[in-house]
Amino acid sequence: METLRLVFFTTLWTAIWAAPLPKLSRRVELVAGLIPFAAFGLRVFGACFIGVPADDRVRMAVAPLVDWIHGVTGAIPFQWVLDVTVAIGLVWLASIANIPRRWRLATIWVMPAVALASLALGRG
């Protein structure tokens, strides 16, 4: 299942990076930049509770969120949320840094290469 997710999202990210992306308005750029920031911030927040006993008062107060972040609960896995926010982040990066499409096409090989390396290392 992880291999399928890796192939799916790598294909999605590569397609987004290759697409003729529009220049976003400043307001949309702000929101598009905050979405991945918030999602990865939640990942860091969840990491703060690794090793904390389940009966800790603070841990119990945030247990549903932390359990979702760690993949224990939730209809939509948190890792899928992170993968989608990477797609949003690619659109944001291309817009805010004003990266021309020809430069994006010149670097398009990086995402599939990293995915293939990850698959190769995972089988070793």
PDB file of C-alpha atoms in Angstrom:
ATOM      1  CA  MET A   1       0.000   0.000   0.000  1.00  0.00           C
ATOM      2  CA  GLU A   2       2.863   2.390   0.791  1.00  0.00           C
ATOM      3  CA  THR A   3       4.391   1.752  -2.631  1.00  0.00           C
ATOM      4  CA  LEU A   4       1.079   2.565  -4.298  1.00  0.00           C
ATOM      5  CA  ARG A   5       0.777   5.788  -2.260  1.00  0.00           C
ATOM      6  CA  LEU A   6       4.358   6.747  -3.147  1.00  0.00           C
ATOM      7  CA  VAL A   7       3.779   6.165  -6.861  1.00  0.00           C
ATOM      8  CA  PHE A   8       0.420   7.976  -6.820  1.00  0.00           C
ATOM      9  CA  PHE A   9       1.628  11.086  -5.020  1.00  0.00           C
ATOM     10  CA  THR A  10       4.930  11.241  -6.903  1.00  0.00           C
ATOM     11  CA  THR A  11       2.954  11.177 -10.141  1.00  0.00           C
ATOM     12  CA  LEU A  12       0.618  13.886  -8.819  1.00  0.00           C
ATOM     13  CA  TRP A  13       3.485  16.095  -7.619  1.00  0.00           C
ATOM     14  CA  THR A  14       5.390  15.644 -10.884  1.00  0.00           C
ATOM     15  CA  ALA A  15       2.293  16.533 -12.916  1.00  0.00           C
ATOM     16  CA  ILE A  16       1.698  19.644 -10.819  1.00  0.00           C
ATOM     17  CA  TRP A  17       5.340  20.719 -11.161  1.00  0.00           C
ATOM     18  CA  ALA A  18       5.121  20.271 -14.946  1.00  0.00           C
ATOM     19  CA  ALA A  19       1.776  22.036 -15.342  1.00  0.00           C
ATOM     20  CA  PRO A  20       1.501  25.632 -16.567  1.00  0.00           C
ATOM     21  CA  LEU A  21       0.641  27.041 -13.140  1.00  0.00           C
ATOM     22  CA  PRO A  22      -1.050  30.419 -12.719  1.00  0.00           C
ATOM     23  CA  LYS A  23       0.479  33.264 -10.740  1.00  0.00           C
ATOM     24  CA  LEU A  24      -1.575  33.337  -7.540  1.00  0.00           C
ATOM     25  CA  SER A  25      -2.824  36.501  -5.886  1.00  0.00           C
ATOM     26  CA  ARG A  26      -1.015  37.518  -2.706  1.00  0.00           C
ATOM     27  CA  ARG A  27      -3.982  36.454  -0.559  1.00  0.00           C
ATOM     28  CA  VAL A  28      -4.146  33.008  -2.186  1.00  0.00           C
ATOM     29  CA  GLU A  29      -0.354  32.691  -1.889  1.00  0.00           C
ATOM     30  CA  LEU A  30      -0.628  33.389   1.824  1.00  0.00           C
ATOM     31  CA  VAL A  31      -3.305  30.751   2.358  1.00  0.00           C
ATOM     32  CA  ALA A  32      -1.551  28.227   0.108  1.00  0.00           C
ATOM     33  CA  GLY A  33       1.664  28.735   2.090  1.00  0.00           C
ATOM     34  CA  LEU A  34      -0.031  28.425   5.468  1.00  0.00           C
ATOM     35  CA  ILE A  35      -1.755  25.118   4.682  1.00  0.00           C
ATOM     36  CA  PRO A  36       1.442  23.029   4.397  1.00  0.00           C
ATOM     37  CA  PHE A  37       2.985  24.986   7.265  1.00  0.00           C
ATOM     38  CA  ALA A  38       0.043  24.081   9.514  1.00  0.00           C
ATOM     39  CA  ALA A  39       0.021  20.421   8.454  1.00  0.00           C
ATOM     40  CA  PHE A  40       3.728  19.962   9.081  1.00  0.00           C
ATOM     41  CA  GLY A  41       3.359  21.930  12.323  1.00  0.00           C
ATOM     42  CA  LEU A  42       0.795  19.359  13.429  1.00  0.00           C
ATOM     43  CA  ARG A  43       3.331  16.624  12.667  1.00  0.00           C
ATOM     44  CA  VAL A  44       5.834  18.358  14.955  1.00  0.00           C
ATOM     45  CA  PHE A  45       3.134  18.791  17.610  1.00  0.00           C
ATOM     46  CA  GLY A  46       2.358  15.065  17.461  1.00  0.00           C
ATOM     47  CA  ALA A  47       6.049  14.242  17.822  1.00  0.00           C
ATOM     48  CA  CYS A  48       6.085  16.091  21.137  1.00  0.00           C
ATOM     49  CA  PHE A  49       3.917  13.310  22.572  1.00  0.00           C
ATOM     50  CA  ILE A  50       6.036  10.347  21.523  1.00  0.00           C
ATOM     51  CA  GLY A  51       6.900   8.456  24.690  1.00  0.00           C
ATOM     52  CA  VAL A  52       4.418  10.378  26.845  1.00  0.00           C
ATOM     53  CA  PRO A  53       2.325   7.921  28.905  1.00  0.00           C
ATOM     54  CA  ALA A  54      -1.277   7.537  27.733  1.00  0.00           C
ATOM     55  CA  ASP A  55      -2.574   8.465  31.201  1.00  0.00           C
ATOM     56  CA  ASP A  56      -0.808  11.860  31.203  1.00  0.00           C
ATOM     57  CA  ARG A  57      -3.416  14.641  31.595  1.00  0.00           C
ATOM     58  CA  VAL A  58      -2.143  16.749  28.727  1.00  0.00           C
ATOM     59  CA  ARG A  59      -1.719  13.691  26.485  1.00  0.00           C
ATOM     60  CA  MET A  60      -5.284  12.612  27.269  1.00  0.00           C
ATOM     61  CA  ALA A  61      -6.596  16.089  26.384  1.00  0.00           C
ATOM     62  CA  VAL A  62      -5.079  15.978  22.912  1.00  0.00           C
ATOM     63  CA  ALA A  63      -5.280  12.194  22.409  1.00  0.00           C
ATOM     64  CA  PRO A  64      -7.707  12.231  19.437  1.00  0.00           C
ATOM     65  CA  LEU A  65      -5.530  14.681  17.490  1.00  0.00           C
ATOM     66  CA  VAL A  66      -2.250  12.973  18.403  1.00  0.00           C
ATOM     67  CA  ASP A  67      -3.660   9.537  17.587  1.00  0.00           C
ATOM     68  CA  TRP A  68      -4.768  10.802  14.170  1.00  0.00           C
ATOM     69  CA  ILE A  69      -1.360  12.366  13.512  1.00  0.00           C
ATOM     70  CA  HIS A  70       0.343   9.075  14.437  1.00  0.00           C
ATOM     71  CA  GLY A  71      -1.967   7.084  12.168  1.00  0.00           C
ATOM     72  CA  VAL A  72      -3.890   5.295  14.915  1.00  0.00           C
ATOM     73  CA  THR A  73      -7.315   6.755  14.094  1.00  0.00           C
ATOM     74  CA  GLY A  74      -9.099   8.721  11.410  1.00  0.00           C
ATOM     75  CA  ALA A  75     -11.026   8.069   8.231  1.00  0.00           C
ATOM     76  CA  ILE A  76      -8.377   9.909   6.211  1.00  0.00           C
ATOM     77  CA  PRO A  77      -4.804   9.039   7.244  1.00  0.00           C
ATOM     78  CA  PHE A  78      -2.789  12.069   8.323  1.00  0.00           C
ATOM     79  CA  GLN A  79       0.029  11.026   5.968  1.00  0.00           C
ATOM     80  CA  TRP A  80      -2.381  11.511   3.052  1.00  0.00           C
ATOM     81  CA  VAL A  81      -3.131  15.004   4.360  1.00  0.00           C
ATOM     82  CA  LEU A  82       0.604  15.738   4.365  1.00  0.00           C
ATOM     83  CA  ASP A  83       0.949  14.376   0.840  1.00  0.00           C
ATOM     84  CA  VAL A  84      -1.848  16.629  -0.407  1.00  0.00           C
ATOM     85  CA  THR A  85      -0.311  19.633   1.323  1.00  0.00           C
ATOM     86  CA  VAL A  86       2.938  18.950  -0.530  1.00  0.00           C
ATOM     87  CA  ALA A  87       0.955  19.353  -3.765  1.00  0.00           C
ATOM     88  CA  ILE A  88      -0.422  22.668  -2.495  1.00  0.00           C
ATOM     89  CA  GLY A  89       3.084  23.664  -1.449  1.00  0.00           C
ATOM     90  CA  LEU A  90       4.439  23.042  -4.938  1.00  0.00           C
ATOM     91  CA  VAL A  91       1.856  25.389  -6.444  1.00  0.00           C
ATOM     92  CA  TRP A  92       2.667  27.940  -3.728  1.00  0.00           C
ATOM     93  CA  LEU A  93       6.434  27.663  -4.311  1.00  0.00           C
ATOM     94  CA  ALA A  94       6.113  28.088  -8.067  1.00  0.00           C
ATOM     95  CA  SER A  95       3.954  31.172  -7.564  1.00  0.00           C
ATOM     96  CA  ILE A  96       5.757  32.929  -4.718  1.00  0.00           C
ATOM     97  CA  ALA A  97       9.241  32.308  -6.159  1.00  0.00           C
ATOM     98  CA  ASN A  98       7.974  33.042  -9.681  1.00  0.00           C
ATOM     99  CA  ILE A  99       9.671  29.894 -10.998  1.00  0.00           C
ATOM    100  CA  PRO A 100       9.281  29.723 -14.780  1.00  0.00           C
ATOM    101  CA  ARG A 101       7.799  26.565 -16.240  1.00  0.00           C
ATOM    102  CA  ARG A 102      10.960  25.814 -18.233  1.00  0.00           C
ATOM    103  CA  TRP A 103      12.984  25.729 -14.987  1.00  0.00           C
ATOM    104  CA  ARG A 104      10.395  23.469 -13.395  1.00  0.00           C
ATOM    105  CA  LEU A 105      10.576  21.169 -16.415  1.00  0.00           C
ATOM    106  CA  ALA A 106      14.372  21.119 -16.128  1.00  0.00           C
ATOM    107  CA  THR A 107      14.097  19.875 -12.516  1.00  0.00           C
ATOM    108  CA  ILE A 108      11.126  17.558 -13.003  1.00  0.00           C
ATOM    109  CA  TRP A 109      13.312  14.458 -12.810  1.00  0.00           C
ATOM    110  CA  VAL A 110      14.133  15.068  -9.130  1.00  0.00           C
ATOM    111  CA  MET A 111      10.822  13.836  -7.661  1.00  0.00           C
ATOM    112  CA  PRO A 112      10.674  10.539  -9.583  1.00  0.00           C
ATOM    113  CA  ALA A 113      14.393   9.947  -8.901  1.00  0.00           C
ATOM    114  CA  VAL A 114      13.903  10.365  -5.162  1.00  0.00           C
ATOM    115  CA  ALA A 115      10.845   8.093  -5.241  1.00  0.00           C
ATOM    116  CA  LEU A 116      12.772   5.409  -7.146  1.00  0.00           C
ATOM    117  CA  ALA A 117      15.662   5.670  -4.707  1.00  0.00           C
ATOM    118  CA  SER A 118      13.219   5.325  -1.834  1.00  0.00           C
ATOM    119  CA  LEU A 119      11.717   2.202  -3.410  1.00  0.00           C
ATOM    120  CA  ALA A 120      15.182   0.750  -4.063  1.00  0.00           C
ATOM    121  CA  LEU A 121      16.332   1.409  -0.509  1.00  0.00           C
ATOM    122  CA  GLY A 122      13.100  -0.006   0.894  1.00  0.00           C
ATOM    123  CA  ARG A 123      13.649  -3.349  -0.835  1.00  0.00           C
ATOM    124  CA  GLY A 124      17.286  -3.661   0.204  1.00  0.00           C
TER     125      GLY A 124
END
